[in-house]
Every structure is written in structure tokens, then in C-alpha cells.
PDB file of C-alpha atoms in Angstrom:
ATOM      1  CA  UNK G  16     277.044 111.868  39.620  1.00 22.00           C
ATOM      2  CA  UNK G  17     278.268 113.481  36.142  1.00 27.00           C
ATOM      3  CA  UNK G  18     275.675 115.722  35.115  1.00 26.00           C
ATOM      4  CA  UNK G  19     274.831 113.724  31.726  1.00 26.00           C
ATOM      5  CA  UNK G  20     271.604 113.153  30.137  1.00 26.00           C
ATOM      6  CA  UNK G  21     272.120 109.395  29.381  1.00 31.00           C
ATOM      7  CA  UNK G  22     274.459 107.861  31.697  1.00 32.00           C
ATOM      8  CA  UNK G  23     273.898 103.885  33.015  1.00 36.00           C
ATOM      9  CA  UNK G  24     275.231 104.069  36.423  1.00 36.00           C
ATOM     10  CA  UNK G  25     276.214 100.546  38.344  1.00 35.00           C
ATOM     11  CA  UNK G  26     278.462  98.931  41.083  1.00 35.00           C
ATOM     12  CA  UNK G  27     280.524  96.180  40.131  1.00 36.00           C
ATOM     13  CA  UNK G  28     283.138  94.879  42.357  1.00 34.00           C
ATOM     14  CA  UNK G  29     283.589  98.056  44.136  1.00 31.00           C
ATOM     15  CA  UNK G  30     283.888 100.507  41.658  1.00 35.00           C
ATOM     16  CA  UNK G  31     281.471 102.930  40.062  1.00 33.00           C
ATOM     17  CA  UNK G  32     280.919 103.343  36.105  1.00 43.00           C
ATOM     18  CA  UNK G  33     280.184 106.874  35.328  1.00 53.00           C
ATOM     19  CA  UNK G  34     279.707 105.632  32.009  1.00 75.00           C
ATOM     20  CA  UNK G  35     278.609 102.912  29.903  1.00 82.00           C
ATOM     21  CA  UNK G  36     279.370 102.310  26.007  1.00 92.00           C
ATOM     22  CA  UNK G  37     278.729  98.925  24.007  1.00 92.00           C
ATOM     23  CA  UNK G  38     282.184  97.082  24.373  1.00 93.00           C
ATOM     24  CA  UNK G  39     283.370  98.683  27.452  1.00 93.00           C
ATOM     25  CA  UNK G  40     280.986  97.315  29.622  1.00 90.00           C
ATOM     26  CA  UNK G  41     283.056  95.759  31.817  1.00 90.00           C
ATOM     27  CA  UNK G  42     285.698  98.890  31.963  1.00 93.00           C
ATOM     28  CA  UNK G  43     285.801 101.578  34.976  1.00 93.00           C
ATOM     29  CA  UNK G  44     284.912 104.355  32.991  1.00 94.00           C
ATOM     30  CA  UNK G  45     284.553 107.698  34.494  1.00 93.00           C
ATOM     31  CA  UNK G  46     283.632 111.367  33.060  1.00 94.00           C
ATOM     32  CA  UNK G  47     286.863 112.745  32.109  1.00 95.00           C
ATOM     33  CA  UNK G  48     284.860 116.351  31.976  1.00 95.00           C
ATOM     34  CA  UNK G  49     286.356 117.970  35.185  1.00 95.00           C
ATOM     35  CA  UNK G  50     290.097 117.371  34.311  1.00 97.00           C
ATOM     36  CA  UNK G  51     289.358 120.140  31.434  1.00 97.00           C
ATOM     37  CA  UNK G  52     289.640 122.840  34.406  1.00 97.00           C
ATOM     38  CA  UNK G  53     293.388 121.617  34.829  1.00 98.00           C
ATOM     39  CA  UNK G  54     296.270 124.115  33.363  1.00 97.00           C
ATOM     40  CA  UNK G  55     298.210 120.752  32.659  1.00 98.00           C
ATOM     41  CA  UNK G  56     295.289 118.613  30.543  1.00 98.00           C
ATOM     42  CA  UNK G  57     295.680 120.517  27.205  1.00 98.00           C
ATOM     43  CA  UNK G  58     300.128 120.515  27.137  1.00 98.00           C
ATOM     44  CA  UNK G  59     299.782 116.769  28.872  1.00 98.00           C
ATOM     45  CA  UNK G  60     296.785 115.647  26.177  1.00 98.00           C
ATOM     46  CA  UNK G  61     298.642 117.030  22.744  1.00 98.00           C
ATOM     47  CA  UNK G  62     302.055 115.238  24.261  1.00 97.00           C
ATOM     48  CA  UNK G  63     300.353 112.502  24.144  1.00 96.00           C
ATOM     49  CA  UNK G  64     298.317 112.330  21.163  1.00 96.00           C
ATOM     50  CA  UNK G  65     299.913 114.687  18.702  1.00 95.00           C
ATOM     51  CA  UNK G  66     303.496 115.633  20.040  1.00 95.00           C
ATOM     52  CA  UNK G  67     305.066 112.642  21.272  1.00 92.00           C
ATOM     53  CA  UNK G  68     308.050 113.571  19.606  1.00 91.00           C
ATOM     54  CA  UNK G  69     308.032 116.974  20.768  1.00 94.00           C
ATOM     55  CA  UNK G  70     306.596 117.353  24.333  1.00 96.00           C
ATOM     56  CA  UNK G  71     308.585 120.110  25.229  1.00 96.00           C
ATOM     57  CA  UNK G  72     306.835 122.101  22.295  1.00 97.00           C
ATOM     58  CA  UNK G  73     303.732 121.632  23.522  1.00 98.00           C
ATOM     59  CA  UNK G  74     304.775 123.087  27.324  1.00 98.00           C
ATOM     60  CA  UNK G  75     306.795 125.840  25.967  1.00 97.00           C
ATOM     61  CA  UNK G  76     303.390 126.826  24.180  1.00 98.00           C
ATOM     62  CA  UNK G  77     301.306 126.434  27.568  1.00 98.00           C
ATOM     63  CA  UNK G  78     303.991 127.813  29.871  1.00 97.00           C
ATOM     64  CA  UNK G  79     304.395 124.924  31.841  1.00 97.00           C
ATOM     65  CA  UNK G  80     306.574 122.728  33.323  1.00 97.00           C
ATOM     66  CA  UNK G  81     306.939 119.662  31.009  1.00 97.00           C
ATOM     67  CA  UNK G  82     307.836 117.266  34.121  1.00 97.00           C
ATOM     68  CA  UNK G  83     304.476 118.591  35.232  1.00 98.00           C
ATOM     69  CA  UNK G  84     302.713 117.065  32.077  1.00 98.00           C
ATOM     70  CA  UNK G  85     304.407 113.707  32.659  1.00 97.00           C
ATOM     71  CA  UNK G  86     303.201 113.272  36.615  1.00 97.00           C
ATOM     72  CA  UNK G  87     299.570 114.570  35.255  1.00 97.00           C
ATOM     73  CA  UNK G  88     299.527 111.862  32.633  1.00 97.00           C
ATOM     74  CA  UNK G  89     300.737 108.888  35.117  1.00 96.00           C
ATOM     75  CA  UNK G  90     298.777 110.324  37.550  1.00 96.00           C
ATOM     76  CA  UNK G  91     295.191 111.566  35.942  1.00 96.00           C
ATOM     77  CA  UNK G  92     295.246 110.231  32.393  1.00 97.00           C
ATOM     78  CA  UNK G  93     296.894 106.639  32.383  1.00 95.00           C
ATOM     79  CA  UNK G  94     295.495 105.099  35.628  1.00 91.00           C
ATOM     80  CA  UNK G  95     294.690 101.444  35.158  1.00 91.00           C
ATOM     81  CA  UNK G  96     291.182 101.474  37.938  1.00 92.00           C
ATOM     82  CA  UNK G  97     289.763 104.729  36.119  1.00 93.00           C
ATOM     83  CA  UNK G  98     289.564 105.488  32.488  1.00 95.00           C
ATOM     84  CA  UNK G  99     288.382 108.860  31.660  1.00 96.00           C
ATOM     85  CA  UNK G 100     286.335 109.434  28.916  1.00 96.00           C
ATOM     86  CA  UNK G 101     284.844 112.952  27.756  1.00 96.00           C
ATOM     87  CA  UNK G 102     281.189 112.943  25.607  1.00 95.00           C
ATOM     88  CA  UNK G 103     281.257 115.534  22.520  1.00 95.00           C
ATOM     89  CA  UNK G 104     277.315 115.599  21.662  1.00 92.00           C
ATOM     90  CA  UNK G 105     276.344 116.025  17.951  1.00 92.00           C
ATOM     91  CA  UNK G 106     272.730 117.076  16.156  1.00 86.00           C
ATOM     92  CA  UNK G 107     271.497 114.172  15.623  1.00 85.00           C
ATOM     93  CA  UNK G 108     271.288 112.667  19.026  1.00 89.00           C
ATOM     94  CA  UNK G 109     274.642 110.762  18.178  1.00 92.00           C
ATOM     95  CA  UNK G 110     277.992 111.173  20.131  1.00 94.00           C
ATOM     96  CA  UNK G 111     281.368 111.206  20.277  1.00 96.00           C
ATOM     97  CA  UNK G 112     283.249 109.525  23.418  1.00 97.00           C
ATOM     98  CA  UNK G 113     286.749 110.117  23.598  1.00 98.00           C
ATOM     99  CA  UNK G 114     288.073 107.201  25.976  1.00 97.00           C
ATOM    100  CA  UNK G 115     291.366 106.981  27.803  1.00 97.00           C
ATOM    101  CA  UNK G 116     291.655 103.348  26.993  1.00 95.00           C
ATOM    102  CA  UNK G 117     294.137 102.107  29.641  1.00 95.00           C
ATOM    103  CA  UNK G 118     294.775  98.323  29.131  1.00 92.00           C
ATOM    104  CA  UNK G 119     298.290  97.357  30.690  1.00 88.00           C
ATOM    105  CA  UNK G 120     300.650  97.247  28.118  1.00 86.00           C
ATOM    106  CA  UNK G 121     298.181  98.397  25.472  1.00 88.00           C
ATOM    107  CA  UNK G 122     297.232 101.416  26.082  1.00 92.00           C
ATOM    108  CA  UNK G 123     295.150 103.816  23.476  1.00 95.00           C
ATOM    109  CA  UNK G 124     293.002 106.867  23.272  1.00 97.00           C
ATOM    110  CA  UNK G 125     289.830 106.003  21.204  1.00 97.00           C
ATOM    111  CA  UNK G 126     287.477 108.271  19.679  1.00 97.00           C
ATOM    112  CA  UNK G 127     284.291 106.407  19.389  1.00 97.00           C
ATOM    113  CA  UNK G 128     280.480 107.450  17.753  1.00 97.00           C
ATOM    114  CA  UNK G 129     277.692 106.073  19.347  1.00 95.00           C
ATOM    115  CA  UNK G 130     274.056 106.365  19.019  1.00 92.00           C
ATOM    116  CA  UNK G 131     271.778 107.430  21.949  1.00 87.00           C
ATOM    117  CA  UNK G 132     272.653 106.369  25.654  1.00 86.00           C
ATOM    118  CA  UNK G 133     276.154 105.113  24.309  1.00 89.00           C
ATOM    119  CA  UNK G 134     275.170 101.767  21.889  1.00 92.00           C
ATOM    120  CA  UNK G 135     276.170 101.021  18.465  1.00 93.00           C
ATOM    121  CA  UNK G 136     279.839 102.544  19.153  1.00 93.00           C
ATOM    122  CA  UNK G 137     282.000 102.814  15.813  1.00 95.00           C
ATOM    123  CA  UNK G 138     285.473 103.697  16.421  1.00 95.00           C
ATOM    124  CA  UNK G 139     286.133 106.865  14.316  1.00 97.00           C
ATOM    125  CA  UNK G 140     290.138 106.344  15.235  1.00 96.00           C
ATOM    126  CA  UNK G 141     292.296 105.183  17.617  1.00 95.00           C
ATOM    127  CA  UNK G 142     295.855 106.344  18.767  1.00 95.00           C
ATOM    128  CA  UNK G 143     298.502 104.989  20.058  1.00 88.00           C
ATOM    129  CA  UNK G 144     299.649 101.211  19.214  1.00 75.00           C
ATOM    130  CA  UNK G 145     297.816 100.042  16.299  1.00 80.00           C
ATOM    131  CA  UNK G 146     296.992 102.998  15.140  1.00 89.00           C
ATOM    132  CA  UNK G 147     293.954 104.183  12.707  1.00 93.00           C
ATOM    133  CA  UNK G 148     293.413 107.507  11.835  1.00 91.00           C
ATOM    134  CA  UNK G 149     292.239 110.249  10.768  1.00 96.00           C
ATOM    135  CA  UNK G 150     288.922 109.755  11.538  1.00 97.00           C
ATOM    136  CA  UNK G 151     287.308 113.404  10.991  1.00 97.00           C
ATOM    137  CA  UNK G 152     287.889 115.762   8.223  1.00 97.00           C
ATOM    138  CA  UNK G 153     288.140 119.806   8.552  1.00 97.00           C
ATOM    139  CA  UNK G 154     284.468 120.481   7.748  1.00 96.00           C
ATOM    140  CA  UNK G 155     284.012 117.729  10.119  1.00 97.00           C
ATOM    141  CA  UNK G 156     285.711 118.716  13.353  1.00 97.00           C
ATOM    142  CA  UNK G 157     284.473 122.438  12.733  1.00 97.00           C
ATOM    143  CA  UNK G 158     280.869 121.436  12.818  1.00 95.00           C
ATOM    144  CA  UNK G 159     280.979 118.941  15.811  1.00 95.00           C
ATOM    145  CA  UNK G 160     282.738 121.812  17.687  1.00 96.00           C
ATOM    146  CA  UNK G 161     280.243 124.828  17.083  1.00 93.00           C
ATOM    147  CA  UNK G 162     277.085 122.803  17.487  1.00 85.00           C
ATOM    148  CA  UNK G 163     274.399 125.001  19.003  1.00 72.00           C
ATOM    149  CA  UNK G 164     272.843 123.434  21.805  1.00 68.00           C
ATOM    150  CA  UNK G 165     274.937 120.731  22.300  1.00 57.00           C
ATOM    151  CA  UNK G 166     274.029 117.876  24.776  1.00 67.00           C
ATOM    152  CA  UNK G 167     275.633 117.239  28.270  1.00 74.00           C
ATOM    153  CA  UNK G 168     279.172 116.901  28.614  1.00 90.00           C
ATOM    154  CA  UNK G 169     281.838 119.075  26.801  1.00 95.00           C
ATOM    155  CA  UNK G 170     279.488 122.000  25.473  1.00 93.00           C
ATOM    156  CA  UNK G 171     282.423 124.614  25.517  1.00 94.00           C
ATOM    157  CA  UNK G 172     283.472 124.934  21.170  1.00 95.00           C
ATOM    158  CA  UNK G 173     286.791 125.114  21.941  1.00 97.00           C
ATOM    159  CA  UNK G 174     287.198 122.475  24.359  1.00 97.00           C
ATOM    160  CA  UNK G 175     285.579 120.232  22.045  1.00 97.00           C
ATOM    161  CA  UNK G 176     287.845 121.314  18.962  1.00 98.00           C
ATOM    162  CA  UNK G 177     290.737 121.225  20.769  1.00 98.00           C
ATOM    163  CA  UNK G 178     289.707 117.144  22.034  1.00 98.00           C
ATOM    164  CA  UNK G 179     288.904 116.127  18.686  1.00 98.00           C
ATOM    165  CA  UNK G 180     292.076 117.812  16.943  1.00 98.00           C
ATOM    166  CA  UNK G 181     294.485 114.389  17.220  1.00 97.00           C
ATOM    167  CA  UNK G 182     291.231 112.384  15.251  1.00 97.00           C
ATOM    168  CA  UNK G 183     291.567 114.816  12.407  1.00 96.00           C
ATOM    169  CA  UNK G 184     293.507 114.636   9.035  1.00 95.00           C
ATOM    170  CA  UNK G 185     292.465 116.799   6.199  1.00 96.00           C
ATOM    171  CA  UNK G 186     294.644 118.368   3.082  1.00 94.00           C
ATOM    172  CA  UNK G 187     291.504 120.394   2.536  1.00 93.00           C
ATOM    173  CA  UNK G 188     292.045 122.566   5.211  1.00 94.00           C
ATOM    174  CA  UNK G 189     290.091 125.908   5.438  1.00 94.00           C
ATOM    175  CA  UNK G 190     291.978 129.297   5.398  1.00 94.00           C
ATOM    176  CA  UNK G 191     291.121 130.066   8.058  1.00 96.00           C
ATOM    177  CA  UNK G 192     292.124 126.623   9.950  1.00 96.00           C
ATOM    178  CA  UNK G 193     295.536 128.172  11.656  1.00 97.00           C
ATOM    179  CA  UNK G 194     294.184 131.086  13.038  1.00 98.00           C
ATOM    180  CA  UNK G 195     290.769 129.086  14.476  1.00 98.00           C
ATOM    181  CA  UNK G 196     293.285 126.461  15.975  1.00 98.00           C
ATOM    182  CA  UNK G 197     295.103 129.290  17.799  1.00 98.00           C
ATOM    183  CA  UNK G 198     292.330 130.977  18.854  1.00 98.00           C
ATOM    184  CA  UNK G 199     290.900 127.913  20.635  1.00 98.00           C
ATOM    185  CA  UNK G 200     294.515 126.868  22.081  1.00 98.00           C
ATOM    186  CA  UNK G 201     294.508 130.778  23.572  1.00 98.00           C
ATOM    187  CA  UNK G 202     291.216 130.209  25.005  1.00 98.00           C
ATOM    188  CA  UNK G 203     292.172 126.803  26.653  1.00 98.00           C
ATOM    189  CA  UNK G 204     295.325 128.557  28.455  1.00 97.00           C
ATOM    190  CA  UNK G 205     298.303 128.636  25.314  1.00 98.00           C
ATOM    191  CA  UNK G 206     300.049 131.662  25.697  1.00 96.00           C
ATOM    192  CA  UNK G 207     302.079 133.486  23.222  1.00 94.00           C
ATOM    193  CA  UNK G 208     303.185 130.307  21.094  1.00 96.00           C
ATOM    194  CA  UNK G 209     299.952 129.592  20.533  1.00 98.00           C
ATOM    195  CA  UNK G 210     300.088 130.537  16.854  1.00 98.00           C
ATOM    196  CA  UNK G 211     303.123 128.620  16.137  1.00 97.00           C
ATOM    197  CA  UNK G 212     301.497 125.391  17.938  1.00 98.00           C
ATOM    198  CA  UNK G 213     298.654 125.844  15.695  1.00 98.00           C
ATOM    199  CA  UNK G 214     300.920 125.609  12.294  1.00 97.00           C
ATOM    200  CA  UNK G 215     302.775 122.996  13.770  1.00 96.00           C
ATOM    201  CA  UNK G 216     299.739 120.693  14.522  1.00 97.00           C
ATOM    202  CA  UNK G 217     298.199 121.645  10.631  1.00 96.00           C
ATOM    203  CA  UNK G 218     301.682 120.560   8.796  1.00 92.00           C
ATOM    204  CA  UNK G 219     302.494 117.387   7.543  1.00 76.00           C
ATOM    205  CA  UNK G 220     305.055 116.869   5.854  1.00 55.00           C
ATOM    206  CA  UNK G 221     303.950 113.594   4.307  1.00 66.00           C
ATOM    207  CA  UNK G 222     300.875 115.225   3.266  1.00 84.00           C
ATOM    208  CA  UNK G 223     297.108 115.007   4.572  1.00 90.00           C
ATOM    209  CA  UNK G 224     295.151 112.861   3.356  1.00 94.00           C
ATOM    210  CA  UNK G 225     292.111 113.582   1.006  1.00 94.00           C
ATOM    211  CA  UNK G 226     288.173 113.067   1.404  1.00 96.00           C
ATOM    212  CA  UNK G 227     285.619 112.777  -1.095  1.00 95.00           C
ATOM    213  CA  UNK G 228     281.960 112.448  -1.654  1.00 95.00           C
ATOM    214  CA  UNK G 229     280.606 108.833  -3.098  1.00 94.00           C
ATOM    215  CA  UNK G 230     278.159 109.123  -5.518  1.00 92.00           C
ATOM    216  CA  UNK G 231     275.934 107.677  -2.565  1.00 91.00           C
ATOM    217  CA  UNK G 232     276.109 110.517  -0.447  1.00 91.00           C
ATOM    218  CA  UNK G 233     278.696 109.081   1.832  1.00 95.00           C
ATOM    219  CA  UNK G 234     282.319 111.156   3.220  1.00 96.00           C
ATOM    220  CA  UNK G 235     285.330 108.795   3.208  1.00 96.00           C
ATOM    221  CA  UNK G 236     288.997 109.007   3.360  1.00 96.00           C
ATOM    222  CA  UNK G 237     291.724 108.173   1.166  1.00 94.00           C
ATOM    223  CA  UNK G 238     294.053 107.215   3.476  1.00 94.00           C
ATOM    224  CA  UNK G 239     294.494 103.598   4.150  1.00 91.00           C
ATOM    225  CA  UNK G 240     294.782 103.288   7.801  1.00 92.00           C
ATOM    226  CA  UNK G 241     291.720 105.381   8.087  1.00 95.00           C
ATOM    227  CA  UNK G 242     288.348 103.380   9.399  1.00 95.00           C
ATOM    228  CA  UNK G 243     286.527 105.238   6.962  1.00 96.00           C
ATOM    229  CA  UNK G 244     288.836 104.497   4.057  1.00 95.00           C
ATOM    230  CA  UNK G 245     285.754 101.661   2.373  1.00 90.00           C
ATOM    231  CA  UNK G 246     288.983 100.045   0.805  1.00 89.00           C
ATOM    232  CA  UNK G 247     291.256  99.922   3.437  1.00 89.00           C
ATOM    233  CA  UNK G 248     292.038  96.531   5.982  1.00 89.00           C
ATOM    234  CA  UNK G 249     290.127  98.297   8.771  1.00 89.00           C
ATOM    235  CA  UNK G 250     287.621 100.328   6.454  1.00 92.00           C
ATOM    236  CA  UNK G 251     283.847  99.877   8.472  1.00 92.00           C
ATOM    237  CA  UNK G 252     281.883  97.593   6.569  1.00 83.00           C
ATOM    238  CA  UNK G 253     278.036  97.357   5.498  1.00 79.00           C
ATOM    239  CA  UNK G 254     275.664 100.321   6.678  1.00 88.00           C
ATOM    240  CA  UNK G 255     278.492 102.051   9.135  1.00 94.00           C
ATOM    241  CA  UNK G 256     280.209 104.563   6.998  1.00 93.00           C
ATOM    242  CA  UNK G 257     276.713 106.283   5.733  1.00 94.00           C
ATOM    243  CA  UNK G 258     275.907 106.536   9.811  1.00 95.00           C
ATOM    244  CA  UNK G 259     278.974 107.849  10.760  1.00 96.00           C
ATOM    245  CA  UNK G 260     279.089 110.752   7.469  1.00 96.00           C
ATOM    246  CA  UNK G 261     275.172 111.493   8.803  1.00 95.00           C
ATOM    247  CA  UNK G 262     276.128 111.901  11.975  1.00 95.00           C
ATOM    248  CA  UNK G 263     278.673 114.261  11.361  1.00 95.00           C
ATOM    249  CA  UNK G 264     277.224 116.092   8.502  1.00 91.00           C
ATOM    250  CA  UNK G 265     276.455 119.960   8.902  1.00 78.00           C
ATOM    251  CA  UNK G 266     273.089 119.321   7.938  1.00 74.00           C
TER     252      UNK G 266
END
């Protein structure tokens, strides 16, 4: 059994859910945690989310075999009976489920915030398809990573940078924000192109998007086809976006 704090474990039909979230009840989720000790997950996982284009960038960075990537993906990533999902555990009790959402013909990676043992989920953004992001600004995906103490299931900082990364969009971006993404891609196996990886993923040539502080306290995005743009068509509605800002808030 995964070695979470708040998992819901049951047999349906012959398979085992490692997991349970509200709205993917009746999905064979599974902890996603051990394919992190794979030299192919990070190259295969940024092909996919934030190098489609460009795979062979990503592999040339990881010194590996991009054909390698591709069987990992059909093989580990994309598999119709198991979707894995990996739990990024915030201060508040809250979390952050990244789910390998792999519907024939539809398939997506979510990144989803949910209270306590997995209810209330709020998609934060989702990739591939119809896509809605960013979902996370700089401040953002720095403090989820480094929290202190963090809860069962990805604890390692980099790790959980590095899984958030494709969720973020930010045109306030630190200083310092190219040399911490290298850093973590180094840790997590990137070899000497690591630094150029790093610029690549922080460029944009259309521009980031900004975020700003409401006069009610709450972080939202400018961009459109962000869920936490409040005047976008999928902006969250009612009491969501203040949850979501809390939950990710430094303090």
C-alpha cells in the first residue's frame, strides 16, 4: 500500500484504487510516487507537458535516448487500466494531485487542489486538449516546493518543483528563477544542459502572463484561459478562488 496518510483504499471490479479524489471515483488511480526513481520520468514528463514540440531537447538535456522517453510514456505514463497520480502536500492540510488523466482519445494531465483526504478538488490547470493554464504563479510554485514538513507523498523540493513546473506561468519571475530551475533539473538527473533547459522552460515569447492582488485578499491571473482568471469562461466561481490563493499562500 502507498505509504500516504489519507488514502481510501477499495476493490472494484478487480482493480485496486491507490487513491481516491472527488470526481475520479470511479478511475484506477494509483500513486505515481515510485516512477520518480526512473532516469526516463523527468525527459519523458517535460516532453509531454512542456516540450512537445521539442522532445529531443528535453533528452539531449537528460542524456537519454529520446525513443526511450516515448516507450516510458506508452508504457508507464499513458496506460488506460492505471492512472498515476503524485500528491504535493501544502501547509494548510490542502493538496495538490497531479493526475495522469488517461481517457481514450482524451487524454490530459490535471493538476488538482483538494482539501483533506482528497474532497473538494479544484482543478488548478489542465494540459493537453482543452487546455487551461497557468494555474500557479512564481511565488506560488516556490512555496509549495520548499514546504517544511510536508505530508506523505512527494516530500523531496525538487521533485515537487520540477512536477508542478508545466502548471506555472508567471512574467514576475524571480532573479533567481533560472538558476533554481537548473539546480533542481541537476538534482533530478539533467546533466550539463541543464542550464539551457532551465531558460528554455522560463521564455515565452508571447509573454507570461501577470498576477495581481484583489483588494479582497485574493491572487488571480490575467490570462484568460487561466481557472483563476475571475473573468475568464473557465474562471472558478463563488468562494473557490479565495481557497485556492489560501492554500497556496506563504503564510
Amino acid at each position: 500500500m502507498a505509504p500516504w496518510a489519507s488514502i481510501r483504499r477499495r476493490r472494484r471490479s478487480g482493480i485496486i484504487e491507490d487513491v481516491m479524489i472527488d470526481g475520479y471515483e470511479d478511475f484506477p488511480l494509483v500513486d505515481g510516487t515510485p516512477l520518480l526513481a526512473d532516469p526516463l520520468f523527468w525527459p519523458t514528463y517535460f516532453s509531454d507537458t512542456m516540450a512537445a514540440s521539442e522532445p529531443a531537447r528535453v533528452a539531449e538535456a537528460f542524456e537519454v535516448d529520446e525513443a526511450a522517453c516515448e516507450n516510458f510514456y506508452l508504457s508507464q505514463l499513458v496506460n488506460h487500466d492505471t492512472w498515476p497520480v503524485f500528491r504535493i502536500g501544502l501547509r494548510d492540510g490542502h493538496d495538490i494531485y497531479v493526475i495522469y488523466r488517461n481517457v481514450p482519445g482524451d487524454k490530459t494531465t490535471e493538476y488538482v487542489l483538494c482539501q483533506p483526504g482528497g474532497v473538494h478538488s479544484l482543478e488548478l490547470a489542465n494540459i493537453g486538449g482543452h487546455e487551461f493554464r497557468p494555474g500557479l504563479s512564481w511565488g506560488e510554485l516556490v512555496t509549495a516546493a520548499n514546504r517544511i514538513g510536508a505530508s506523505p507523498g512527494v516530500t523531496e523540493p525538487d521533485a515537487r518543483l520540477l512536477l508542478l513546473l508545466p502548471a506555472f506561468g508567471d512574467a514576475g519571475l524571480s532573479s533567481d528563477a533560472v538558476a533554481v530551475l537548473a539546480a533542481a533539473l541537476k538534482r533530478c538527473g539533467a546533466g550539463a544542459g541543464a542550464d539551457d533547459l532551465a531558460a528554455w522552460f522560463l521564455e515565452d515569447p508571447e509573454g507570461w502572463p501577470t498576477w495581481r492582488l484583489q483588494d479582497d485578499g485574493v491572487l488571480v491571473c490575467d490570462d484568460r484561459y487561466s481557472r483563476r482568471d475571475p473573468r475568464g469562461p473557465a474562471g472558478h466561481a463563488a468562494a473557490d478562488p479565495r481557497e485556492i490563493s489560501s492554500a497556496l499562500a506563504a503564510n
